[in-house]
Amino acid sequence: MGWFKAKKSPPAVPAMQTAPRSGWQAGWEWNRYAPLAGGEQRLYGTLRESVPIISAALEKTVRLIGTFQVECPDAAARRGLTEFLRHVPVGAAQAGIQSFLCAYLDQLLMYGTAVGEILLSADACGIAGLYNARLEHLELCRGENPLEVQLCVRGQSGKAVPVKHPNLVLLSALNPEPGEVRGVSILRGLPFLGEVLMKIYHTIGVNWDRVGNTRFAVTYKPSGEGDRAYGAERARQIADQWSRAMQPGAGVSDFVAVGDVSIRVIGADNQILDSEIPVRQLLEQIVAKLGVPPFLLGLSWSSTERMSSQQADILTSELESYRRLLEPVIEKICRMWLLLNGYSERMEIVWEDISLQDTVDLAGARLKNAQAAKLEWEVQKEREGRA
């Protein structure tokens, strides 16, 4: 197209000594492709829909990532790039780099792999928008060496075809296992816990349906031969009168019966199992895996102020690690815009502080350092004056 610099060929990579011979050395096609969507991904989607706390944790993590600014040596480039990042179309109904990153990070956390694309204008002179790709029809193809990976799209014939412009593709993997090209979902290990938790909730609902909606057992005992002869007819009369008395919306009605009639509540003597302890144990495992403090999810577990502060610090480190995963994606988008608009590709990403508490802590640390430096300077001047 003339706008891009000639792509340098990657350096030659020697043959792998630690990889199995049945891998890329042998060239087996079935071992070179790694589908990005399958039963495991569908399971994660169902798990997120079934357990609301998982969806809440992922959404809060995405929102807590925060925003950033891009610094460029050229003031005009900085203004133009800031305007582009604020209004770039994302998909069909959103705009702004923040919307793209929220969907990108959500996909990365949930499935372990995220894919996006930079859409160029018709004349290839600018960026027309950003697109968050779905993983259903995408596969990762291993290259000729373990340092190369290529994104492929499955066509109607089912064969994976490499994308035509890989330089426009954005790809990230979360904690990939050694030798793998796909990332690992943050929800790995939770389907079993989610299944047990859903069984408990389902049982609670069934028990309340049975016991909460009170049912009665009306028993009629004939006392003599005459009662036994008309027992069936009197039982029908009692049933009719009882149904009329218990009719919803009919107001308060008395039930009058003749003979030995006993009424008791069905299930009143049964004890429902206490679910508080097992549910909390399961939620503790889920919250520990998601890395979000319990108080952010509305779980009022006993915790001290010191413990909450430490949990907030741990969350800050988690968010910073996610920011490091997003930085290469942001840099690729920004550098492409700068090159297409004739600017130097030099730029720097400056993230805002995650919370106001972090700003206060940093300001307090700077104040204490300044006070310590001042005391050291005064002590040094006093020693020089004595000498």
mmCIF file of C-alpha atoms in Angstrom:
data_model
loop_
_atom_site.group_PDB
_atom_site.id
_atom_site.type_symbol
_atom_site.label_atom_id
_atom_site.label_comp_id
_atom_site.label_asym_id
_atom_site.label_seq_id
_atom_site.Cartn_x
_atom_site.Cartn_y
_atom_site.Cartn_z
ATOM 1 C CA MET A 1 0.000 0.000 0.000
ATOM 2 C CA GLY A 2 3.002 2.252 0.293
ATOM 3 C CA TRP A 3 2.142 3.556 3.738
ATOM 4 C CA PHE A 4 3.711 0.764 5.715
ATOM 5 C CA LYS A 5 7.401 0.205 6.085
ATOM 6 C CA ALA A 6 8.819 -2.979 4.670
ATOM 7 C CA LYS A 7 8.355 -5.706 7.200
ATOM 8 C CA LYS A 8 11.613 -7.222 8.288
ATOM 9 C CA SER A 9 11.814 -10.958 8.108
ATOM 10 C CA PRO A 10 12.059 -12.579 11.534
ATOM 11 C CA PRO A 11 15.456 -13.919 12.520
ATOM 12 C CA ALA A 12 16.098 -17.548 11.854
ATOM 13 C CA VAL A 13 15.348 -19.804 14.818
ATOM 14 C CA PRO A 14 17.303 -23.048 15.303
ATOM 15 C CA ALA A 15 15.468 -26.326 15.692
ATOM 16 C CA MET A 16 13.832 -26.801 19.054
ATOM 17 C CA GLN A 17 15.531 -29.354 21.285
ATOM 18 C CA THR A 18 12.875 -29.458 24.010
ATOM 19 C CA ALA A 19 9.813 -29.831 21.744
ATOM 20 C CA PRO A 20 8.445 -33.258 20.743
ATOM 21 C CA ARG A 21 9.239 -34.497 17.263
ATOM 22 C CA SER A 22 5.543 -34.909 16.556
ATOM 23 C CA GLY A 23 5.120 -31.129 16.643
ATOM 24 C CA TRP A 24 6.038 -28.635 13.950
ATOM 25 C CA GLN A 25 9.206 -30.550 13.027
ATOM 26 C CA ALA A 26 7.099 -33.386 11.649
ATOM 27 C CA GLY A 27 4.606 -30.974 10.067
ATOM 28 C CA TRP A 28 1.420 -32.754 11.136
ATOM 29 C CA GLU A 29 -1.499 -30.508 10.208
ATOM 30 C CA TRP A 30 -3.818 -31.676 12.972
ATOM 31 C CA ASN A 31 -1.264 -30.753 15.621
ATOM 32 C CA ARG A 32 -0.645 -27.251 14.276
ATOM 33 C CA TYR A 33 -4.098 -25.784 14.806
ATOM 34 C CA ALA A 34 -5.561 -24.741 18.152
ATOM 35 C CA PRO A 35 -9.255 -23.746 18.062
ATOM 36 C CA LEU A 36 -10.086 -20.751 20.242
ATOM 37 C CA ALA A 37 -13.645 -21.811 21.046
ATOM 38 C CA GLY A 38 -15.128 -25.123 22.069
ATOM 39 C CA GLY A 39 -16.942 -26.913 24.834
ATOM 40 C CA GLU A 40 -14.756 -25.366 27.519
ATOM 41 C CA GLN A 41 -15.604 -21.825 26.405
ATOM 42 C CA ARG A 42 -19.321 -22.604 26.259
ATOM 43 C CA LEU A 43 -19.038 -24.059 29.748
ATOM 44 C CA TYR A 44 -17.497 -20.804 31.004
ATOM 45 C CA GLY A 45 -20.350 -18.820 29.453
ATOM 46 C CA THR A 46 -22.945 -21.002 31.151
ATOM 47 C CA LEU A 47 -21.079 -20.768 34.453
ATOM 48 C CA ARG A 48 -21.030 -16.973 34.264
ATOM 49 C CA GLU A 49 -24.763 -16.862 33.598
ATOM 50 C CA SER A 50 -25.533 -19.289 36.427
ATOM 51 C CA VAL A 51 -23.385 -17.721 39.171
ATOM 52 C CA PRO A 52 -23.980 -13.938 39.294
ATOM 53 C CA ILE A 53 -21.002 -13.312 41.585
ATOM 54 C CA ILE A 54 -18.635 -14.435 38.801
ATOM 55 C CA SER A 55 -20.157 -11.969 36.348
ATOM 56 C CA ALA A 56 -20.006 -9.206 38.974
ATOM 57 C CA ALA A 57 -16.328 -9.906 39.704
ATOM 58 C CA LEU A 58 -15.351 -9.826 36.006
ATOM 59 C CA GLU A 59 -17.283 -6.620 35.367
ATOM 60 C CA LYS A 60 -15.772 -4.879 38.405
ATOM 61 C CA THR A 61 -12.274 -5.971 37.394
ATOM 62 C CA VAL A 62 -12.771 -4.521 33.924
ATOM 63 C CA ARG A 63 -14.101 -1.217 35.280
ATOM 64 C CA LEU A 64 -11.324 -0.914 37.870
ATOM 65 C CA ILE A 65 -8.621 -1.038 35.197
ATOM 66 C CA GLY A 66 -9.059 2.690 34.806
ATOM 67 C CA THR A 67 -8.083 5.047 32.016
ATOM 68 C CA PHE A 68 -4.804 6.209 30.525
ATOM 69 C CA GLN A 69 -3.222 9.054 28.597
ATOM 70 C CA VAL A 70 -0.763 8.924 25.735
ATOM 71 C CA GLU A 71 2.277 11.198 25.800
ATOM 72 C CA CYS A 72 4.044 12.112 22.527
ATOM 73 C CA PRO A 73 7.030 14.424 21.916
ATOM 74 C CA ASP A 74 5.018 16.303 19.273
ATOM 75 C CA ALA A 75 2.169 18.332 20.761
ATOM 76 C CA ALA A 76 0.099 18.134 17.574
ATOM 77 C CA ALA A 77 0.481 14.354 17.482
ATOM 78 C CA ARG A 78 -0.602 14.110 21.112
ATOM 79 C CA ARG A 79 -3.743 16.190 20.508
ATOM 80 C CA GLY A 80 -4.673 14.273 17.366
ATOM 81 C CA LEU A 81 -4.042 10.879 18.966
ATOM 82 C CA THR A 82 -6.058 11.810 22.059
ATOM 83 C CA GLU A 83 -8.970 12.890 19.882
ATOM 84 C CA PHE A 84 -8.748 9.659 17.878
ATOM 85 C CA LEU A 85 -8.700 7.440 20.970
ATOM 86 C CA ARG A 86 -11.701 9.265 22.405
ATOM 87 C CA HIS A 87 -13.933 8.969 19.316
ATOM 88 C CA VAL A 88 -12.711 5.932 17.368
ATOM 89 C CA PRO A 89 -15.704 3.744 16.338
ATOM 90 C CA VAL A 90 -15.828 0.393 18.136
ATOM 91 C CA GLY A 91 -18.132 -2.180 16.601
ATOM 92 C CA ALA A 92 -21.530 -0.941 15.521
ATOM 93 C CA ALA A 93 -22.771 0.898 18.598
ATOM 94 C CA GLN A 94 -19.796 2.101 20.672
ATOM 95 C CA ALA A 95 -16.964 4.582 20.411
ATOM 96 C CA GLY A 96 -13.688 5.183 22.201
ATOM 97 C CA ILE A 97 -10.662 3.064 22.998
ATOM 98 C CA GLN A 98 -12.014 2.450 26.496
ATOM 99 C CA SER A 99 -15.047 0.591 25.140
ATOM 100 C CA PHE A 100 -12.792 -1.579 23.000
ATOM 101 C CA LEU A 101 -10.454 -2.379 25.898
ATOM 102 C CA CYS A 102 -13.338 -3.254 28.245
ATOM 103 C CA ALA A 103 -14.696 -5.869 25.829
ATOM 104 C CA TYR A 104 -11.158 -7.044 25.009
ATOM 105 C CA LEU A 105 -10.179 -7.533 28.662
ATOM 106 C CA ASP A 106 -13.502 -9.192 29.491
ATOM 107 C CA GLN A 107 -12.907 -11.709 26.695
ATOM 108 C CA LEU A 108 -9.318 -12.217 27.842
ATOM 109 C CA LEU A 109 -10.294 -12.970 31.444
ATOM 110 C CA MET A 110 -13.219 -15.198 30.574
ATOM 111 C CA TYR A 111 -11.703 -17.275 27.774
ATOM 112 C CA GLY A 112 -7.958 -16.803 28.304
ATOM 113 C CA THR A 113 -7.517 -15.432 24.774
ATOM 114 C CA ALA A 114 -8.693 -12.167 23.233
ATOM 115 C CA VAL A 115 -8.712 -11.178 19.568
ATOM 116 C CA GLY A 116 -9.315 -7.750 18.053
ATOM 117 C CA GLU A 117 -8.755 -6.096 14.704
ATOM 118 C CA ILE A 118 -7.773 -2.661 13.434
ATOM 119 C CA LEU A 119 -10.089 -1.661 10.577
ATOM 120 C CA LEU A 120 -8.545 0.607 7.956
ATOM 121 C CA SER A 121 -10.469 3.058 5.838
ATOM 122 C CA ALA A 122 -11.291 2.246 2.189
ATOM 123 C CA ASP A 123 -8.242 4.142 0.910
ATOM 124 C CA ALA A 124 -6.022 2.633 3.639
ATOM 125 C CA CYS A 125 -4.992 6.124 4.732
ATOM 126 C CA GLY A 126 -6.388 5.961 8.248
ATOM 127 C CA ILE A 127 -7.983 3.822 10.928
ATOM 128 C CA ALA A 128 -11.742 3.528 10.449
ATOM 129 C CA GLY A 129 -12.470 1.672 13.674
ATOM 130 C CA LEU A 130 -11.717 -1.179 16.050
ATOM 131 C CA TYR A 131 -13.446 -4.548 16.175
ATOM 132 C CA ASN A 132 -13.753 -7.124 18.964
ATOM 133 C CA ALA A 133 -13.728 -10.517 17.266
ATOM 134 C CA ARG A 134 -15.665 -13.548 18.440
ATOM 135 C CA LEU A 135 -13.741 -16.776 18.979
ATOM 136 C CA GLU A 136 -16.223 -19.281 17.527
ATOM 137 C CA HIS A 137 -14.657 -19.401 14.056
ATOM 138 C CA LEU A 138 -11.043 -18.579 14.877
ATOM 139 C CA GLU A 139 -8.029 -20.829 15.285
ATOM 140 C CA LEU A 140 -4.391 -20.253 16.132
ATOM 141 C CA CYS A 141 -1.940 -21.837 13.751
ATOM 142 C CA ARG A 142 1.587 -22.664 14.850
ATOM 143 C CA GLY A 143 4.268 -21.239 12.615
ATOM 144 C CA GLU A 144 7.421 -22.806 11.325
ATOM 145 C CA ASN A 145 9.081 -22.181 14.679
ATOM 146 C CA PRO A 146 7.737 -21.855 18.236
ATOM 147 C CA LEU A 147 8.089 -18.058 18.160
ATOM 148 C CA GLU A 148 5.539 -17.649 15.354
ATOM 149 C CA VAL A 149 1.778 -17.907 15.578
ATOM 150 C CA GLN A 150 -0.815 -17.013 12.986
ATOM 151 C CA LEU A 151 -4.528 -16.379 13.306
ATOM 152 C CA CYS A 152 -6.736 -18.435 11.005
ATOM 153 C CA VAL A 153 -10.422 -18.249 10.128
ATOM 154 C CA ARG A 154 -12.483 -21.360 9.411
ATOM 155 C CA GLY A 155 -14.336 -21.082 6.116
ATOM 156 C CA GLN A 156 -17.491 -22.807 4.930
ATOM 157 C CA SER A 157 -15.513 -25.912 4.038
ATOM 158 C CA GLY A 158 -14.223 -26.117 7.613
ATOM 159 C CA LYS A 159 -10.605 -25.536 6.609
ATOM 160 C CA ALA A 160 -8.623 -22.924 8.522
ATOM 161 C CA VAL A 161 -7.396 -20.091 6.295
ATOM 162 C CA PRO A 162 -4.793 -17.570 7.556
ATOM 163 C CA VAL A 163 -5.923 -13.948 7.729
ATOM 164 C CA LYS A 164 -4.710 -11.761 4.859
ATOM 165 C CA HIS A 165 -3.348 -8.901 6.982
ATOM 166 C CA PRO A 166 -1.919 -10.262 10.251
ATOM 167 C CA ASN A 167 -0.367 -6.874 11.034
ATOM 168 C CA LEU A 168 -3.887 -5.551 11.725
ATOM 169 C CA VAL A 169 -4.753 -8.303 14.212
ATOM 170 C CA LEU A 170 -4.580 -7.791 17.978
ATOM 171 C CA LEU A 171 -3.976 -10.970 19.971
ATOM 172 C CA SER A 172 -3.388 -11.531 23.692
ATOM 173 C CA ALA A 173 -3.112 -14.666 25.831
ATOM 174 C CA LEU A 174 -3.579 -14.854 29.603
ATOM 175 C CA ASN A 175 -1.028 -17.037 31.409
ATOM 176 C CA PRO A 176 -0.477 -19.548 28.561
ATOM 177 C CA GLU A 177 0.905 -22.912 29.577
ATOM 178 C CA PRO A 178 4.419 -23.814 28.384
ATOM 179 C CA GLY A 179 4.347 -24.772 24.734
ATOM 180 C CA GLU A 180 0.759 -23.584 24.211
ATOM 181 C CA VAL A 181 -0.448 -20.708 22.054
ATOM 182 C CA ARG A 182 -3.778 -20.230 23.840
ATOM 183 C CA GLY A 183 -4.215 -18.568 27.196
ATOM 184 C CA VAL A 184 -5.845 -19.948 30.331
ATOM 185 C CA SER A 185 -9.186 -18.614 31.487
ATOM 186 C CA ILE A 186 -9.420 -17.124 34.959
ATOM 187 C CA LEU A 187 -12.480 -19.354 35.435
ATOM 188 C CA ARG A 188 -10.528 -22.583 35.094
ATOM 189 C CA GLY A 189 -11.224 -24.788 38.102
ATOM 190 C CA LEU A 190 -14.568 -23.150 38.910
ATOM 191 C CA PRO A 191 -17.061 -25.316 36.931
ATOM 192 C CA PHE A 192 -17.035 -28.024 39.607
ATOM 193 C CA LEU A 193 -17.592 -25.510 42.408
ATOM 194 C CA GLY A 194 -20.292 -23.801 40.367
ATOM 195 C CA GLU A 195 -22.080 -27.092 39.805
ATOM 196 C CA VAL A 196 -22.113 -27.878 43.539
ATOM 197 C CA LEU A 197 -23.274 -24.343 44.340
ATOM 198 C CA MET A 198 -26.119 -24.600 41.821
ATOM 199 C CA LYS A 199 -27.204 -27.914 43.352
ATOM 200 C CA ILE A 200 -27.451 -26.266 46.772
ATOM 201 C CA TYR A 201 -29.431 -23.313 45.423
ATOM 202 C CA HIS A 202 -31.718 -25.613 43.443
ATOM 203 C CA THR A 203 -32.354 -27.720 46.535
ATOM 204 C CA ILE A 204 -33.160 -24.605 48.562
ATOM 205 C CA GLY A 205 -35.695 -23.573 45.944
ATOM 206 C CA VAL A 206 -37.295 -27.018 45.860
ATOM 207 C CA ASN A 207 -37.527 -27.168 49.659
ATOM 208 C CA TRP A 208 -39.146 -23.745 49.855
ATOM 209 C CA ASP A 209 -41.550 -24.747 47.130
ATOM 210 C CA ARG A 210 -42.502 -27.799 49.139
ATOM 211 C CA VAL A 211 -42.396 -26.443 52.677
ATOM 212 C CA GLY A 212 -42.693 -22.688 52.233
ATOM 213 C CA ASN A 213 -46.008 -23.036 50.406
ATOM 214 C CA THR A 214 -47.766 -24.750 53.289
ATOM 215 C CA ARG A 215 -49.762 -27.883 52.542
ATOM 216 C CA PHE A 216 -52.172 -29.563 54.959
ATOM 217 C CA ALA A 217 -53.164 -33.166 55.638
ATOM 218 C CA VAL A 218 -56.852 -33.460 56.653
ATOM 219 C CA THR A 219 -57.611 -36.845 58.232
ATOM 220 C CA TYR A 220 -61.133 -38.085 59.010
ATOM 221 C CA LYS A 221 -61.551 -41.063 61.352
ATOM 222 C CA PRO A 222 -65.011 -42.686 61.435
ATOM 223 C CA SER A 223 -66.114 -43.386 65.022
ATOM 224 C CA GLY A 224 -68.842 -45.970 64.527
ATOM 225 C CA GLU A 225 -70.610 -48.259 62.110
ATOM 226 C CA GLY A 226 -72.805 -45.440 60.832
ATOM 227 C CA ASP A 227 -69.789 -43.222 60.161
ATOM 228 C CA ARG A 228 -68.031 -46.038 58.327
ATOM 229 C CA ALA A 229 -71.049 -46.571 56.074
ATOM 230 C CA TYR A 230 -71.024 -42.933 54.974
ATOM 231 C CA GLY A 231 -67.243 -42.448 55.283
ATOM 232 C CA ALA A 232 -66.598 -41.861 51.591
ATOM 233 C CA GLU A 233 -69.397 -39.307 51.258
ATOM 234 C CA ARG A 234 -68.345 -37.410 54.394
ATOM 235 C CA ALA A 235 -64.718 -37.397 53.185
ATOM 236 C CA ARG A 236 -65.823 -35.761 49.937
ATOM 237 C CA GLN A 237 -67.833 -33.181 51.872
ATOM 238 C CA ILE A 238 -64.876 -32.396 54.108
ATOM 239 C CA ALA A 239 -62.611 -32.069 51.063
ATOM 240 C CA ASP A 240 -65.043 -29.665 49.372
ATOM 241 C CA GLN A 241 -65.403 -27.536 52.472
ATOM 242 C CA TRP A 242 -61.652 -27.482 53.062
ATOM 243 C CA SER A 243 -60.953 -26.458 49.465
ATOM 244 C CA ARG A 244 -63.507 -23.636 49.782
ATOM 245 C CA ALA A 245 -61.982 -22.446 53.054
ATOM 246 C CA MET A 246 -58.432 -22.435 51.583
ATOM 247 C CA GLN A 247 -59.400 -20.773 48.292
ATOM 248 C CA PRO A 248 -56.939 -17.866 47.652
ATOM 249 C CA GLY A 249 -58.474 -14.420 47.524
ATOM 250 C CA ALA A 250 -61.718 -15.537 49.191
ATOM 251 C CA GLY A 251 -60.936 -13.900 52.523
ATOM 252 C CA VAL A 252 -60.847 -15.552 55.924
ATOM 253 C CA SER A 253 -63.183 -18.543 56.094
ATOM 254 C CA ASP A 254 -63.858 -21.054 58.860
ATOM 255 C CA PHE A 255 -63.824 -24.791 58.350
ATOM 256 C CA VAL A 256 -66.515 -26.753 60.198
ATOM 257 C CA ALA A 257 -66.496 -30.557 60.308
ATOM 258 C CA VAL A 258 -68.367 -33.208 62.297
ATOM 259 C CA GLY A 259 -66.571 -36.181 63.742
ATOM 260 C CA ASP A 260 -62.967 -36.986 64.486
ATOM 261 C CA VAL A 261 -61.082 -34.709 62.044
ATOM 262 C CA SER A 262 -57.390 -33.872 62.477
ATOM 263 C CA ILE A 263 -55.424 -31.302 60.486
ATOM 264 C CA ARG A 264 -51.651 -30.997 60.399
ATOM 265 C CA VAL A 265 -49.101 -29.226 58.224
ATOM 266 C CA ILE A 266 -47.164 -31.431 55.799
ATOM 267 C CA GLY A 267 -43.411 -31.060 56.252
ATOM 268 C CA ALA A 268 -43.580 -28.927 59.389
ATOM 269 C CA ASP A 269 -41.602 -31.493 61.363
ATOM 270 C CA ASN A 270 -38.843 -31.821 58.757
ATOM 271 C CA GLN A 271 -35.626 -29.857 59.318
ATOM 272 C CA ILE A 272 -34.071 -28.144 56.284
ATOM 273 C CA LEU A 273 -30.280 -28.449 56.121
ATOM 274 C CA ASP A 274 -28.329 -25.310 56.959
ATOM 275 C CA SER A 275 -26.752 -24.036 53.725
ATOM 276 C CA GLU A 276 -24.913 -21.001 55.088
ATOM 277 C CA ILE A 277 -21.597 -22.760 55.852
ATOM 278 C CA PRO A 278 -21.256 -24.826 52.632
ATOM 279 C CA VAL A 279 -22.318 -21.884 50.445
ATOM 280 C CA ARG A 280 -19.777 -19.628 52.124
ATOM 281 C CA GLN A 281 -17.030 -22.225 51.654
ATOM 282 C CA LEU A 282 -17.802 -22.418 47.946
ATOM 283 C CA LEU A 283 -17.966 -18.641 47.586
ATOM 284 C CA GLU A 284 -14.616 -18.286 49.341
ATOM 285 C CA GLN A 285 -13.011 -20.566 46.757
ATOM 286 C CA ILE A 286 -14.631 -18.651 43.893
ATOM 287 C CA VAL A 287 -13.648 -15.239 45.259
ATOM 288 C CA ALA A 288 -10.072 -16.438 45.859
ATOM 289 C CA LYS A 289 -9.830 -17.550 42.220
ATOM 290 C CA LEU A 290 -11.239 -14.309 40.836
ATOM 291 C CA GLY A 291 -8.920 -12.131 42.937
ATOM 292 C CA VAL A 292 -11.570 -9.574 43.955
ATOM 293 C CA PRO A 293 -11.971 -8.605 47.651
ATOM 294 C CA PRO A 294 -15.234 -9.905 49.130
ATOM 295 C CA PHE A 295 -16.439 -6.470 50.268
ATOM 296 C CA LEU A 296 -16.480 -5.284 46.629
ATOM 297 C CA LEU A 297 -18.953 -8.054 45.820
ATOM 298 C CA GLY A 298 -21.350 -7.283 48.647
ATOM 299 C CA LEU A 299 -20.166 -10.148 50.870
ATOM 300 C CA SER A 300 -20.230 -8.896 54.461
ATOM 301 C CA TRP A 301 -17.713 -11.331 55.866
ATOM 302 C CA SER A 302 -15.889 -10.406 59.043
ATOM 303 C CA SER A 303 -12.736 -8.478 58.194
ATOM 304 C CA THR A 304 -10.687 -5.824 59.929
ATOM 305 C CA GLU A 305 -9.698 -2.486 58.453
ATOM 306 C CA ARG A 306 -6.120 -3.704 58.113
ATOM 307 C CA MET A 307 -7.238 -6.812 56.253
ATOM 308 C CA SER A 308 -9.374 -4.741 53.874
ATOM 309 C CA SER A 309 -6.400 -2.479 53.171
ATOM 310 C CA GLN A 310 -4.199 -5.475 52.362
ATOM 311 C CA GLN A 311 -6.885 -6.921 50.080
ATOM 312 C CA ALA A 312 -7.069 -3.592 48.263
ATOM 313 C CA ASP A 313 -3.277 -3.637 47.779
ATOM 314 C CA ILE A 314 -3.456 -7.149 46.340
ATOM 315 C CA LEU A 315 -6.229 -6.045 43.971
ATOM 316 C CA THR A 316 -4.039 -3.149 42.847
ATOM 317 C CA SER A 317 -1.227 -5.539 41.914
ATOM 318 C CA GLU A 318 -3.714 -7.716 39.996
ATOM 319 C CA LEU A 319 -4.975 -4.725 38.045
ATOM 320 C CA GLU A 320 -1.445 -3.611 37.238
ATOM 321 C CA SER A 321 -0.674 -7.043 35.773
ATOM 322 C CA TYR A 322 -3.758 -6.762 33.543
ATOM 323 C CA ARG A 323 -2.615 -3.314 32.474
ATOM 324 C CA ARG A 324 0.698 -4.797 31.352
ATOM 325 C CA LEU A 325 -1.228 -7.250 29.168
ATOM 326 C CA LEU A 326 -3.160 -4.407 27.543
ATOM 327 C CA GLU A 327 -0.198 -2.105 26.919
ATOM 328 C CA PRO A 328 1.103 -3.930 23.782
ATOM 329 C CA VAL A 329 -2.381 -3.717 22.255
ATOM 330 C CA ILE A 330 -2.672 0.002 22.993
ATOM 331 C CA GLU A 331 0.841 0.671 21.691
ATOM 332 C CA LYS A 332 0.133 -1.145 18.409
ATOM 333 C CA ILE A 333 -3.028 0.891 17.805
ATOM 334 C CA CYS A 334 -1.373 4.203 18.696
ATOM 335 C CA ARG A 335 1.785 3.588 16.665
ATOM 336 C CA MET A 336 -0.235 2.618 13.592
ATOM 337 C CA TRP A 337 -2.280 5.814 13.852
ATOM 338 C CA LEU A 338 0.885 7.901 14.246
ATOM 339 C CA LEU A 339 2.550 6.308 11.212
ATOM 340 C CA LEU A 340 -0.548 6.631 9.023
ATOM 341 C CA ASN A 341 -0.762 10.325 9.907
ATOM 342 C CA GLY A 342 2.914 11.048 9.263
ATOM 343 C CA TYR A 343 4.105 11.383 12.862
ATOM 344 C CA SER A 344 6.927 9.696 14.690
ATOM 345 C CA GLU A 345 5.875 6.475 16.400
ATOM 346 C CA ARG A 346 7.459 7.513 19.692
ATOM 347 C CA MET A 347 4.836 7.497 22.430
ATOM 348 C CA GLU A 348 4.336 6.501 26.044
ATOM 349 C CA ILE A 349 1.301 5.207 27.922
ATOM 350 C CA VAL A 350 0.625 6.873 31.276
ATOM 351 C CA TRP A 351 -2.010 5.123 33.395
ATOM 352 C CA GLU A 352 -4.018 6.983 35.977
ATOM 353 C CA ASP A 353 -3.903 5.893 39.585
ATOM 354 C CA ILE A 354 -6.258 3.016 40.254
ATOM 355 C CA SER A 355 -7.965 4.701 43.201
ATOM 356 C CA LEU A 356 -7.905 7.907 45.202
ATOM 357 C CA GLN A 357 -6.482 5.968 48.131
ATOM 358 C CA ASP A 358 -3.429 5.129 46.023
ATOM 359 C CA THR A 359 -2.978 8.822 45.254
ATOM 360 C CA VAL A 360 -3.179 9.685 48.962
ATOM 361 C CA ASP A 361 -0.687 6.952 49.865
ATOM 362 C CA LEU A 362 1.762 8.090 47.182
ATOM 363 C CA ALA A 363 1.445 11.698 48.269
ATOM 364 C CA GLY A 364 2.043 10.665 51.893
ATOM 365 C CA ALA A 365 5.134 8.686 50.882
ATOM 366 C CA ARG A 366 6.544 11.662 48.948
ATOM 367 C CA LEU A 367 5.898 13.939 51.934
ATOM 368 C CA LYS A 368 7.731 11.611 54.314
ATOM 369 C CA ASN A 369 10.656 11.282 51.892
ATOM 370 C CA ALA A 370 10.862 15.062 51.599
ATOM 371 C CA GLN A 371 10.775 15.465 55.390
ATOM 372 C CA ALA A 372 13.517 12.846 55.785
ATOM 373 C CA ALA A 373 15.658 14.566 53.134
ATOM 374 C CA LYS A 374 15.172 17.912 54.890
ATOM 375 C CA LEU A 375 16.240 16.447 58.264
ATOM 376 C CA GLU A 376 19.307 14.858 56.680
ATOM 377 C CA TRP A 377 20.232 18.178 55.051
ATOM 378 C CA GLU A 378 19.835 20.048 58.367
ATOM 379 C CA VAL A 379 21.953 17.471 60.227
ATOM 380 C CA GLN A 380 24.629 17.686 57.526
ATOM 381 C CA LYS A 381 24.703 21.516 57.701
ATOM 382 C CA GLU A 382 24.942 21.376 61.505
ATOM 383 C CA ARG A 383 27.900 19.003 61.294
ATOM 384 C CA GLU A 384 29.656 21.229 58.771
ATOM 385 C CA GLY A 385 29.090 24.251 61.032
ATOM 386 C CA ARG A 386 30.671 22.464 64.010
ATOM 387 C CA ALA A 387 33.646 21.406 61.915
#
